mmCIF file of C-alpha atoms in Angstrom:
data_model
loop_
_atom_site.group_PDB
_atom_site.id
_atom_site.type_symbol
_atom_site.label_atom_id
_atom_site.label_comp_id
_atom_site.label_asym_id
_atom_site.label_seq_id
_atom_site.Cartn_x
_atom_site.Cartn_y
_atom_site.Cartn_z
ATOM 1 C CA MET A 1053 78.688 131.807 136.633
ATOM 2 C CA ASN A 1054 78.020 128.541 134.739
ATOM 3 C CA LYS A 1055 79.286 127.637 131.264
ATOM 4 C CA PHE A 1056 76.134 128.839 129.562
ATOM 5 C CA GLY A 1057 76.382 132.213 131.220
ATOM 6 C CA LYS A 1058 80.000 132.653 130.205
ATOM 7 C CA LEU A 1059 79.144 131.797 126.595
ATOM 8 C CA LEU A 1060 76.351 134.428 126.594
ATOM 9 C CA VAL A 1061 78.763 137.086 127.940
ATOM 10 C CA VAL A 1062 81.426 136.245 125.353
ATOM 11 C CA GLY A 1063 78.782 136.136 122.568
ATOM 12 C CA GLY A 1064 77.467 139.522 123.689
ATOM 13 C CA ILE A 1065 80.904 141.100 123.549
ATOM 14 C CA VAL A 1066 81.545 139.702 120.066
ATOM 15 C CA ALA A 1067 78.088 140.907 118.834
ATOM 16 C CA SER A 1068 78.587 144.377 120.267
ATOM 17 C CA MET A 1069 81.977 144.680 118.645
ATOM 18 C CA ALA A 1070 80.599 143.600 115.272
ATOM 19 C CA PHE A 1071 77.676 146.060 115.648
ATOM 20 C CA THR A 1072 80.020 148.938 116.604
ATOM 21 C CA ALA A 1073 82.250 148.263 113.629
ATOM 22 C CA GLY A 1074 79.311 148.178 111.181
ATOM 23 C CA CYS A 1075 77.511 151.241 112.538
ATOM 24 C CA GLY A 1076 80.371 153.692 112.857
ATOM 25 C CA ASP A 1077 79.784 155.258 109.359
ATOM 26 C CA ASP A 1078 77.792 158.519 109.205
ATOM 27 C CA LYS A 1079 76.935 158.127 105.456
ATOM 28 C CA LYS A 1080 73.308 157.860 104.349
ATOM 29 C CA PRO A 1081 72.245 154.423 103.049
ATOM 30 C CA ALA A 1082 71.804 155.802 99.523
ATOM 31 C CA ASP A 1083 75.404 157.038 99.499
ATOM 32 C CA THR A 1084 76.633 153.637 100.645
ATOM 33 C CA LYS A 1085 74.784 151.854 97.859
ATOM 34 C CA LYS A 1086 76.184 154.322 95.324
ATOM 35 C CA SER A 1087 79.748 153.854 96.486
ATOM 36 C CA VAL A 1088 79.376 150.095 96.477
ATOM 37 C CA ALA A 1089 77.919 150.219 92.913
ATOM 38 C CA SER A 1090 80.693 152.471 91.664
ATOM 39 C CA SER A 1091 83.391 150.388 93.218
ATOM 40 C CA SER A 1092 81.963 147.189 91.759
ATOM 41 C CA SER A 1093 81.829 148.783 88.276
ATOM 42 C CA GLN A 1094 85.459 149.871 88.697
ATOM 43 C CA LYS A 1095 86.404 146.326 89.519
ATOM 44 C CA SER A 1096 84.746 144.937 86.421
ATOM 45 C CA THR A 1097 86.439 147.394 84.045
ATOM 46 C CA GLN A 1098 89.884 146.915 85.523
ATOM 47 C CA LYS A 1099 92.097 144.302 83.918
ATOM 48 C CA PRO A 1100 93.611 141.708 86.213
ATOM 49 C CA ALA A 1101 97.196 142.566 87.067
ATOM 50 C CA GLU A 1102 99.712 140.588 85.052
ATOM 51 C CA LYS A 1103 102.112 138.496 87.075
ATOM 52 C CA LYS A 1104 105.689 139.556 86.497
ATOM 53 C CA PRO A 1105 108.430 137.034 86.828
ATOM 54 C CA ALA A 1106 110.500 137.319 89.985
ATOM 55 C CA SER A 1107 113.436 139.675 89.562
ATOM 56 C CA ASN A 1108 115.911 136.994 90.550
ATOM 57 C CA ALA A 1109 114.679 134.484 87.938
ATOM 58 C CA PRO A 1110 117.249 134.111 85.147
ATOM 59 C CA ALA A 1111 116.267 135.167 81.661
ATOM 60 C CA ILE A 1112 118.609 132.549 80.199
ATOM 61 C CA LYS A 1113 120.181 129.930 82.473
ATOM 62 C CA ALA A 1114 123.938 129.856 82.025
ATOM 63 C CA PRO A 1115 124.860 126.591 80.314
ATOM 64 C CA GLU A 1116 126.782 123.999 82.257
ATOM 65 C CA ASN A 1117 128.937 121.029 81.224
ATOM 66 C CA ALA A 1118 129.313 117.406 82.191
ATOM 67 C CA ASN A 1119 132.526 118.279 84.047
ATOM 68 C CA TRP A 1120 131.637 121.559 85.713
ATOM 69 C CA ARG A 1121 128.718 123.642 87.023
ATOM 70 C CA TYR A 1122 128.079 127.262 88.022
ATOM 71 C CA PRO A 1123 127.373 128.381 91.510
ATOM 72 C CA SER A 1124 123.786 129.473 92.206
ATOM 73 C CA TYR A 1125 124.650 133.192 92.053
ATOM 74 C CA ILE A 1126 125.619 133.013 88.370
ATOM 75 C CA LYS A 1127 122.209 133.214 86.693
ATOM 76 C CA THR A 1128 122.894 134.075 83.052
ATOM 77 C CA GLU A 1129 125.609 133.915 80.430
ATOM 78 C CA ALA A 1130 126.092 137.677 80.849
ATOM 79 C CA ASP A 1131 127.321 137.105 84.463
ATOM 80 C CA THR A 1132 130.299 135.110 83.430
ATOM 81 C CA PRO A 1133 133.117 135.136 80.784
ATOM 82 C CA LYS A 1134 132.281 133.234 77.588
ATOM 83 C CA MET A 1135 133.235 129.582 77.523
ATOM 84 C CA THR A 1136 135.019 128.998 74.242
ATOM 85 C CA PRO A 1137 135.755 125.530 72.739
ATOM 86 C CA GLU A 1138 139.443 126.088 73.416
ATOM 87 C CA ILE A 1139 138.855 126.788 77.100
ATOM 88 C CA GLN A 1140 136.510 123.832 77.367
ATOM 89 C CA LYS A 1141 139.109 121.521 75.758
ATOM 90 C CA ILE A 1142 141.757 122.523 78.329
ATOM 91 C CA VAL A 1143 139.258 122.115 81.204
ATOM 92 C CA ASP A 1144 138.341 118.615 79.960
ATOM 93 C CA GLU A 1145 142.039 117.624 79.653
ATOM 94 C CA CYS A 1146 142.778 118.875 83.172
ATOM 95 C CA TYR A 1147 139.571 117.237 84.510
ATOM 96 C CA ALA A 1148 140.783 113.858 83.146
ATOM 97 C CA GLU A 1149 143.825 114.066 85.512
ATOM 98 C CA MET A 1150 141.743 114.749 88.620
ATOM 99 C CA THR A 1151 140.092 112.429 91.106
ATOM 100 C CA LEU A 1152 137.386 114.484 92.833
ATOM 101 C CA HIS A 1153 136.115 114.113 96.366
ATOM 102 C CA LYS A 1154 132.723 112.389 96.552
ATOM 103 C CA SER A 1155 131.124 115.590 97.935
ATOM 104 C CA GLU A 1156 131.785 117.314 94.588
ATOM 105 C CA LYS A 1157 129.534 114.853 92.754
ATOM 106 C CA GLY A 1158 131.920 114.642 89.843
ATOM 107 C CA LYS A 1159 131.873 118.335 88.898
ATOM 108 C CA LEU A 1160 134.194 121.322 89.216
ATOM 109 C CA LEU A 1161 132.754 124.652 90.223
ATOM 110 C CA ASN A 1162 133.040 127.348 87.504
ATOM 111 C CA ASP A 1163 133.365 130.358 89.889
ATOM 112 C CA SER A 1164 133.885 132.917 87.144
ATOM 113 C CA LYS A 1165 131.643 135.873 87.854
ATOM 114 C CA ILE A 1166 132.229 139.163 86.014
ATOM 115 C CA ASN A 1167 132.695 142.073 88.340
ATOM 116 C CA ALA A 1168 130.868 145.114 86.980
ATOM 117 C CA ASN A 1169 133.610 147.418 88.351
ATOM 118 C CA ASP A 1170 136.398 145.509 86.604
ATOM 119 C CA LYS A 1171 137.991 147.970 84.188
ATOM 120 C CA ARG A 1172 140.767 145.639 83.004
ATOM 121 C CA ASP A 1173 141.054 144.397 79.435
ATOM 122 C CA VAL A 1174 141.062 140.819 80.695
ATOM 123 C CA ARG A 1175 138.715 138.529 82.599
ATOM 124 C CA ASP A 1176 139.411 135.595 84.934
ATOM 125 C CA LEU A 1177 137.910 132.155 84.729
ATOM 126 C CA TRP A 1178 138.371 129.969 87.771
ATOM 127 C CA PHE A 1179 137.427 126.308 88.189
ATOM 128 C CA HIS A 1180 138.012 124.426 91.449
ATOM 129 C CA ALA A 1181 137.003 121.290 93.359
ATOM 130 C CA LYS A 1182 138.127 119.216 96.303
ATOM 131 C CA GLY A 1183 140.256 116.201 95.512
ATOM 132 C CA GLU A 1184 139.737 112.686 96.877
ATOM 133 C CA ASN A 1185 142.326 113.207 99.634
ATOM 134 C CA HIS A 1186 140.489 116.221 101.123
ATOM 135 C CA ASP A 1187 139.493 115.118 104.650
ATOM 136 C CA ASN A 1188 138.429 117.567 107.338
ATOM 137 C CA ASN A 1189 138.544 114.659 109.881
ATOM 138 C CA ASN A 1190 142.239 113.982 109.298
ATOM 139 C CA LYS A 1191 143.743 116.460 111.784
ATOM 140 C CA PHE A 1192 147.376 117.174 112.579
ATOM 141 C CA LYS A 1193 149.587 120.116 113.562
ATOM 142 C CA ASN A 1194 151.525 122.371 111.229
ATOM 143 C CA SER A 1195 155.012 123.781 111.940
ATOM 144 C CA LYS A 1196 153.489 126.608 114.001
ATOM 145 C CA GLY A 1197 151.641 124.068 116.240
ATOM 146 C CA LYS A 1198 148.235 125.035 114.786
ATOM 147 C CA ASP A 1199 145.657 122.257 114.210
ATOM 148 C CA VAL A 1200 145.012 121.783 110.475
ATOM 149 C CA SER A 1201 143.203 119.190 108.386
ATOM 150 C CA ALA A 1202 144.084 117.371 105.197
ATOM 151 C CA GLN A 1203 143.234 119.421 102.143
ATOM 152 C CA GLU A 1204 143.453 118.751 98.421
ATOM 153 C CA VAL A 1205 141.930 121.329 96.108
ATOM 154 C CA TYR A 1206 142.304 121.369 92.363
ATOM 155 C CA HIS A 1207 142.325 124.784 90.527
ATOM 156 C CA ILE A 1208 142.304 125.756 86.893
ATOM 157 C CA LYS A 1209 142.666 129.501 86.353
ATOM 158 C CA PHE A 1210 142.481 131.301 83.019
ATOM 159 C CA THR A 1211 143.116 134.920 82.111
ATOM 160 C CA VAL A 1212 141.288 135.749 78.886
ATOM 161 C CA ASP A 1213 140.702 138.733 76.668
ATOM 162 C CA LYS A 1214 137.679 140.759 77.839
ATOM 163 C CA ASP A 1215 136.078 140.974 74.388
ATOM 164 C CA THR A 1216 137.121 137.814 72.565
ATOM 165 C CA SER A 1217 137.737 135.394 75.458
ATOM 166 C CA ALA A 1218 141.058 134.471 73.760
ATOM 167 C CA ILE A 1219 143.331 132.815 76.356
ATOM 168 C CA LYS A 1220 146.255 135.008 77.548
ATOM 169 C CA ARG A 1221 147.529 132.452 80.096
ATOM 170 C CA TRP A 1222 146.297 129.592 82.220
ATOM 171 C CA ILE A 1223 147.490 127.429 85.076
ATOM 172 C CA PHE A 1224 146.362 124.047 86.457
ATOM 173 C CA TYR A 1225 147.472 123.293 90.033
ATOM 174 C CA LYS A 1226 146.437 121.726 93.274
ATOM 175 C CA TYR A 1227 146.875 122.982 96.817
ATOM 176 C CA VAL A 1228 147.761 120.246 99.304
ATOM 177 C CA VAL A 1229 147.916 120.165 103.111
ATOM 178 C CA SER A 1230 148.932 116.728 104.405
ATOM 179 C CA PRO A 1231 150.978 115.141 107.206
ATOM 180 C CA GLU A 1232 153.898 115.295 104.761
ATOM 181 C CA GLU A 1233 153.160 118.910 103.911
ATOM 182 C CA PRO A 1234 151.574 120.292 107.064
ATOM 183 C CA ASP A 1235 152.156 123.941 106.106
ATOM 184 C CA GLY A 1236 150.516 123.516 102.705
ATOM 185 C CA LYS A 1237 152.008 123.366 99.265
ATOM 186 C CA THR A 1238 150.918 124.481 95.816
ATOM 187 C CA ILE A 1239 151.783 121.880 93.161
ATOM 188 C CA THR A 1240 151.691 123.221 89.541
ATOM 189 C CA ILE A 1241 150.577 120.533 87.198
ATOM 190 C CA LYS A 1242 150.446 122.541 83.949
ATOM 191 C CA GLU A 1243 151.024 126.165 83.132
ATOM 192 C CA VAL A 1244 150.943 128.111 79.843
ATOM 193 C CA LYS A 1245 151.985 131.788 79.847
#
């Protein structure tokens, strides 16, 4: 069979399928026109559906600061304990004593999400970032013979009153793993109880 014959066969199959699909209805032509007319009148009287915002879109974006940012899963201020001027002042003072790793782009992470199941009278605020000496490529062995890499991570942790955000206690420290401290060491820089 030549090309033209093959095209005719394929065209015939397509035409028969289209004809079969269009002729399978047993309704009378008048009924079809009536149903088409009624459906078109329904379309014209219906209002277009309003687009609702995506459920994961934040109503109010949680505010950030020059020295810290929220992770992407904190969407609104209701997700996180209130940042008071007193807390911000302490964070700024601690931040001034840090030299952050270039991957942090100059900001701490404010990882302070409120857990809905938390029944305590206090809430936790936690800021952290890698320090300049954090280096996953600097490998060495700890006292147990396990391969580890150089770590330097700054932490600021607050415990605050659930309702007022008044500070109960706070600590500023860094965790270090280095050839001099291969098993890791927590160094407290400031602490107020």
